[in-house]
mmCIF file with all atom_site columns, C-alpha atoms in Angstrom:
data_model
loop_
_atom_site.group_PDB
_atom_site.id
_atom_site.type_symbol
_atom_site.label_atom_id
_atom_site.label_alt_id
_atom_site.label_comp_id
_atom_site.label_asym_id
_atom_site.label_entity_id
_atom_site.label_seq_id
_atom_site.pdbx_PDB_ins_code
_atom_site.Cartn_x
_atom_site.Cartn_y
_atom_site.Cartn_z
_atom_site.occupancy
_atom_site.B_iso_or_equiv
_atom_site.pdbx_formal_charge
_atom_site.auth_seq_id
_atom_site.auth_comp_id
_atom_site.auth_asym_id
_atom_site.auth_atom_id
_atom_site.pdbx_PDB_model_num
ATOM 1   C CA . UNK F 1 1   ? 85.572  147.370 110.747 1.00 63.00 ? 1   UNK F CA 1
ATOM 2   C CA . UNK F 1 2   ? 82.920  146.012 113.339 1.00 82.00 ? 2   UNK F CA 1
ATOM 3   C CA . UNK F 1 3   ? 82.531  142.361 114.580 1.00 87.00 ? 3   UNK F CA 1
ATOM 4   C CA . UNK F 1 4   ? 79.744  139.815 114.591 1.00 90.00 ? 4   UNK F CA 1
ATOM 5   C CA . UNK F 1 5   ? 79.385  137.006 116.647 1.00 93.00 ? 5   UNK F CA 1
ATOM 6   C CA . UNK F 1 6   ? 79.544  133.538 115.170 1.00 95.00 ? 6   UNK F CA 1
ATOM 7   C CA . UNK F 1 7   ? 78.529  130.352 117.170 1.00 96.00 ? 7   UNK F CA 1
ATOM 8   C CA . UNK F 1 8   ? 80.923  127.516 116.539 1.00 96.00 ? 8   UNK F CA 1
ATOM 9   C CA . UNK F 1 9   ? 80.671  123.996 118.363 1.00 95.00 ? 9   UNK F CA 1
ATOM 10  C CA . UNK F 1 10  ? 83.913  122.161 119.660 1.00 95.00 ? 10  UNK F CA 1
ATOM 11  C CA . UNK F 1 11  ? 83.713  118.806 121.322 1.00 92.00 ? 11  UNK F CA 1
ATOM 12  C CA . UNK F 1 12  ? 79.773  119.453 121.800 1.00 92.00 ? 12  UNK F CA 1
ATOM 13  C CA . UNK F 1 13  ? 80.113  122.778 123.452 1.00 94.00 ? 13  UNK F CA 1
ATOM 14  C CA . UNK F 1 14  ? 79.171  125.884 121.680 1.00 96.00 ? 14  UNK F CA 1
ATOM 15  C CA . UNK F 1 15  ? 81.168  129.299 121.641 1.00 96.00 ? 15  UNK F CA 1
ATOM 16  C CA . UNK F 1 16  ? 80.316  132.695 120.667 1.00 96.00 ? 16  UNK F CA 1
ATOM 17  C CA . UNK F 1 17  ? 83.344  134.046 118.933 1.00 94.00 ? 17  UNK F CA 1
ATOM 18  C CA . UNK F 1 18  ? 83.560  137.647 117.988 1.00 94.00 ? 18  UNK F CA 1
ATOM 19  C CA . UNK F 1 19  ? 84.502  138.008 114.196 1.00 94.00 ? 19  UNK F CA 1
ATOM 20  C CA . UNK F 1 20  ? 85.283  140.808 111.802 1.00 94.00 ? 20  UNK F CA 1
ATOM 21  C CA . UNK F 1 21  ? 82.820  141.084 109.267 1.00 92.00 ? 21  UNK F CA 1
ATOM 22  C CA . UNK F 1 22  ? 83.251  139.354 106.284 1.00 93.00 ? 22  UNK F CA 1
ATOM 23  C CA . UNK F 1 23  ? 85.597  136.614 107.915 1.00 94.00 ? 23  UNK F CA 1
ATOM 24  C CA . UNK F 1 24  ? 82.750  134.454 109.444 1.00 95.00 ? 24  UNK F CA 1
ATOM 25  C CA . UNK F 1 25  ? 83.011  131.830 106.837 1.00 95.00 ? 25  UNK F CA 1
ATOM 26  C CA . UNK F 1 26  ? 86.779  131.486 107.116 1.00 96.00 ? 26  UNK F CA 1
ATOM 27  C CA . UNK F 1 27  ? 86.033  131.107 111.078 1.00 96.00 ? 27  UNK F CA 1
ATOM 28  C CA . UNK F 1 28  ? 83.509  128.315 110.467 1.00 96.00 ? 28  UNK F CA 1
ATOM 29  C CA . UNK F 1 29  ? 85.987  126.547 108.121 1.00 96.00 ? 29  UNK F CA 1
ATOM 30  C CA . UNK F 1 30  ? 89.003  126.830 110.633 1.00 96.00 ? 30  UNK F CA 1
ATOM 31  C CA . UNK F 1 31  ? 86.352  126.026 113.527 1.00 96.00 ? 31  UNK F CA 1
ATOM 32  C CA . UNK F 1 32  ? 85.578  122.726 111.464 1.00 96.00 ? 32  UNK F CA 1
ATOM 33  C CA . UNK F 1 33  ? 89.249  121.729 111.163 1.00 95.00 ? 33  UNK F CA 1
ATOM 34  C CA . UNK F 1 34  ? 89.834  122.215 114.846 1.00 96.00 ? 34  UNK F CA 1
ATOM 35  C CA . UNK F 1 35  ? 86.648  120.117 115.534 1.00 96.00 ? 35  UNK F CA 1
ATOM 36  C CA . UNK F 1 36  ? 88.120  117.256 113.213 1.00 95.00 ? 36  UNK F CA 1
ATOM 37  C CA . UNK F 1 37  ? 91.426  117.404 115.215 1.00 95.00 ? 37  UNK F CA 1
ATOM 38  C CA . UNK F 1 38  ? 89.713  117.426 118.642 1.00 95.00 ? 38  UNK F CA 1
ATOM 39  C CA . UNK F 1 39  ? 87.444  114.516 117.610 1.00 94.00 ? 39  UNK F CA 1
ATOM 40  C CA . UNK F 1 40  ? 90.254  112.656 115.806 1.00 93.00 ? 40  UNK F CA 1
ATOM 41  C CA . UNK F 1 41  ? 92.494  112.942 119.399 1.00 94.00 ? 41  UNK F CA 1
ATOM 42  C CA . UNK F 1 42  ? 89.342  111.975 121.551 1.00 93.00 ? 42  UNK F CA 1
ATOM 43  C CA . UNK F 1 43  ? 88.492  108.988 119.317 1.00 93.00 ? 43  UNK F CA 1
ATOM 44  C CA . UNK F 1 44  ? 92.297  107.675 119.579 1.00 91.00 ? 44  UNK F CA 1
ATOM 45  C CA . UNK F 1 45  ? 92.579  108.459 123.416 1.00 87.00 ? 45  UNK F CA 1
ATOM 46  C CA . UNK F 1 46  ? 89.190  108.347 125.256 1.00 78.00 ? 46  UNK F CA 1
ATOM 47  C CA . UNK F 1 47  ? 90.881  108.590 128.734 1.00 85.00 ? 47  UNK F CA 1
ATOM 48  C CA . UNK F 1 48  ? 92.274  112.279 128.208 1.00 88.00 ? 48  UNK F CA 1
ATOM 49  C CA . UNK F 1 49  ? 90.556  115.311 129.574 1.00 92.00 ? 49  UNK F CA 1
ATOM 50  C CA . UNK F 1 50  ? 89.125  118.071 127.429 1.00 92.00 ? 50  UNK F CA 1
ATOM 51  C CA . UNK F 1 51  ? 92.055  120.094 128.380 1.00 94.00 ? 51  UNK F CA 1
ATOM 52  C CA . UNK F 1 52  ? 94.727  117.402 127.357 1.00 95.00 ? 52  UNK F CA 1
ATOM 53  C CA . UNK F 1 53  ? 92.604  116.707 124.063 1.00 95.00 ? 53  UNK F CA 1
ATOM 54  C CA . UNK F 1 54  ? 92.718  120.360 123.232 1.00 95.00 ? 54  UNK F CA 1
ATOM 55  C CA . UNK F 1 55  ? 96.461  120.687 123.908 1.00 96.00 ? 55  UNK F CA 1
ATOM 56  C CA . UNK F 1 56  ? 97.239  117.350 121.736 1.00 94.00 ? 56  UNK F CA 1
ATOM 57  C CA . UNK F 1 57  ? 94.990  118.858 118.945 1.00 95.00 ? 57  UNK F CA 1
ATOM 58  C CA . UNK F 1 58  ? 96.998  122.257 119.219 1.00 96.00 ? 58  UNK F CA 1
ATOM 59  C CA . UNK F 1 59  ? 100.179 120.351 118.894 1.00 96.00 ? 59  UNK F CA 1
ATOM 60  C CA . UNK F 1 60  ? 98.995  118.415 115.894 1.00 95.00 ? 60  UNK F CA 1
ATOM 61  C CA . UNK F 1 61  ? 97.702  121.706 114.189 1.00 96.00 ? 61  UNK F CA 1
ATOM 62  C CA . UNK F 1 62  ? 100.828 123.390 115.142 1.00 97.00 ? 62  UNK F CA 1
ATOM 63  C CA . UNK F 1 63  ? 102.950 120.866 113.513 1.00 97.00 ? 63  UNK F CA 1
ATOM 64  C CA . UNK F 1 64  ? 100.928 120.765 110.183 1.00 96.00 ? 64  UNK F CA 1
ATOM 65  C CA . UNK F 1 65  ? 101.486 124.366 110.114 1.00 97.00 ? 65  UNK F CA 1
ATOM 66  C CA . UNK F 1 66  ? 105.328 123.925 110.660 1.00 98.00 ? 66  UNK F CA 1
ATOM 67  C CA . UNK F 1 67  ? 105.296 121.211 107.824 1.00 98.00 ? 67  UNK F CA 1
ATOM 68  C CA . UNK F 1 68  ? 103.383 123.821 105.329 1.00 97.00 ? 68  UNK F CA 1
ATOM 69  C CA . UNK F 1 69  ? 105.786 126.682 106.182 1.00 98.00 ? 69  UNK F CA 1
ATOM 70  C CA . UNK F 1 70  ? 108.677 124.249 105.565 1.00 98.00 ? 70  UNK F CA 1
ATOM 71  C CA . UNK F 1 71  ? 107.263 123.412 102.114 1.00 97.00 ? 71  UNK F CA 1
ATOM 72  C CA . UNK F 1 72  ? 106.574 127.117 101.506 1.00 97.00 ? 72  UNK F CA 1
ATOM 73  C CA . UNK F 1 73  ? 110.064 128.058 102.524 1.00 97.00 ? 73  UNK F CA 1
ATOM 74  C CA . UNK F 1 74  ? 111.489 125.153 100.094 1.00 97.00 ? 74  UNK F CA 1
ATOM 75  C CA . UNK F 1 75  ? 109.324 126.357 97.264  1.00 97.00 ? 75  UNK F CA 1
ATOM 76  C CA . UNK F 1 76  ? 110.574 129.972 97.646  1.00 97.00 ? 76  UNK F CA 1
ATOM 77  C CA . UNK F 1 77  ? 114.074 129.185 97.688  1.00 97.00 ? 77  UNK F CA 1
ATOM 78  C CA . UNK F 1 78  ? 113.471 126.953 94.543  1.00 97.00 ? 78  UNK F CA 1
ATOM 79  C CA . UNK F 1 79  ? 111.568 129.890 92.857  1.00 97.00 ? 79  UNK F CA 1
ATOM 80  C CA . UNK F 1 80  ? 114.408 132.284 93.964  1.00 97.00 ? 80  UNK F CA 1
ATOM 81  C CA . UNK F 1 81  ? 116.860 129.955 92.315  1.00 97.00 ? 81  UNK F CA 1
ATOM 82  C CA . UNK F 1 82  ? 114.942 129.755 89.032  1.00 97.00 ? 82  UNK F CA 1
ATOM 83  C CA . UNK F 1 83  ? 114.413 133.536 89.039  1.00 97.00 ? 83  UNK F CA 1
ATOM 84  C CA . UNK F 1 84  ? 118.414 133.764 89.294  1.00 96.00 ? 84  UNK F CA 1
ATOM 85  C CA . UNK F 1 85  ? 119.030 131.349 86.512  1.00 96.00 ? 85  UNK F CA 1
ATOM 86  C CA . UNK F 1 86  ? 116.444 133.031 84.525  1.00 96.00 ? 86  UNK F CA 1
ATOM 87  C CA . UNK F 1 87  ? 118.079 136.386 85.000  1.00 96.00 ? 87  UNK F CA 1
ATOM 88  C CA . UNK F 1 88  ? 121.623 135.040 84.589  1.00 94.00 ? 88  UNK F CA 1
ATOM 89  C CA . UNK F 1 89  ? 120.307 133.668 81.203  1.00 95.00 ? 89  UNK F CA 1
ATOM 90  C CA . UNK F 1 90  ? 118.730 136.739 80.048  1.00 94.00 ? 90  UNK F CA 1
ATOM 91  C CA . UNK F 1 91  ? 121.847 138.946 80.977  1.00 93.00 ? 91  UNK F CA 1
ATOM 92  C CA . UNK F 1 92  ? 123.768 136.290 78.953  1.00 92.00 ? 92  UNK F CA 1
ATOM 93  C CA . UNK F 1 93  ? 121.675 136.570 76.002  1.00 91.00 ? 93  UNK F CA 1
ATOM 94  C CA . UNK F 1 94  ? 121.731 140.543 76.170  1.00 91.00 ? 94  UNK F CA 1
ATOM 95  C CA . UNK F 1 95  ? 125.597 140.718 76.378  1.00 89.00 ? 95  UNK F CA 1
ATOM 96  C CA . UNK F 1 96  ? 125.914 138.178 73.531  1.00 87.00 ? 96  UNK F CA 1
ATOM 97  C CA . UNK F 1 97  ? 123.507 140.286 71.235  1.00 85.00 ? 97  UNK F CA 1
ATOM 98  C CA . UNK F 1 98  ? 125.456 143.297 72.150  1.00 84.00 ? 98  UNK F CA 1
ATOM 99  C CA . UNK F 1 99  ? 128.845 141.729 71.284  1.00 83.00 ? 99  UNK F CA 1
ATOM 100 C CA . UNK F 1 100 ? 127.341 140.551 67.860  1.00 83.00 ? 100 UNK F CA 1
ATOM 101 C CA . UNK F 1 101 ? 126.014 143.906 66.912  1.00 77.00 ? 101 UNK F CA 1
ATOM 102 C CA . UNK F 1 102 ? 129.407 145.451 67.487  1.00 68.00 ? 102 UNK F CA 1
#
C-alpha cells in the first residue's frame, strides 16, 4: 500500500505527513482534534512554549484515551456478564426441557 502526503496545520505551522492511501481523512480528523487541544491549552496558559503546549495537549489526549479504554473495559465486563447469564439461562431451559420430555 502506498503513501500520500497530507498537509496539516498545528499552531500555525504546516506539516506534510506521509499517510497510507485511504486514511487521509482520518489523519485530517485526528489533526483537527489535536489542533483543538493545542489551541485550548495555549488559550489557558499563554506563557508556555510550543513544546510545553504540545506536552500538555498530549497528556490531555492521553487521559481522554485512558478514560475511553476504561469505559470500553467496563462495557466488555458487563457484556461478558450478560452473555454468561444468557448462556446459563439457556442451559437451564434446555435441561428443564429434557427433564420434562423424559
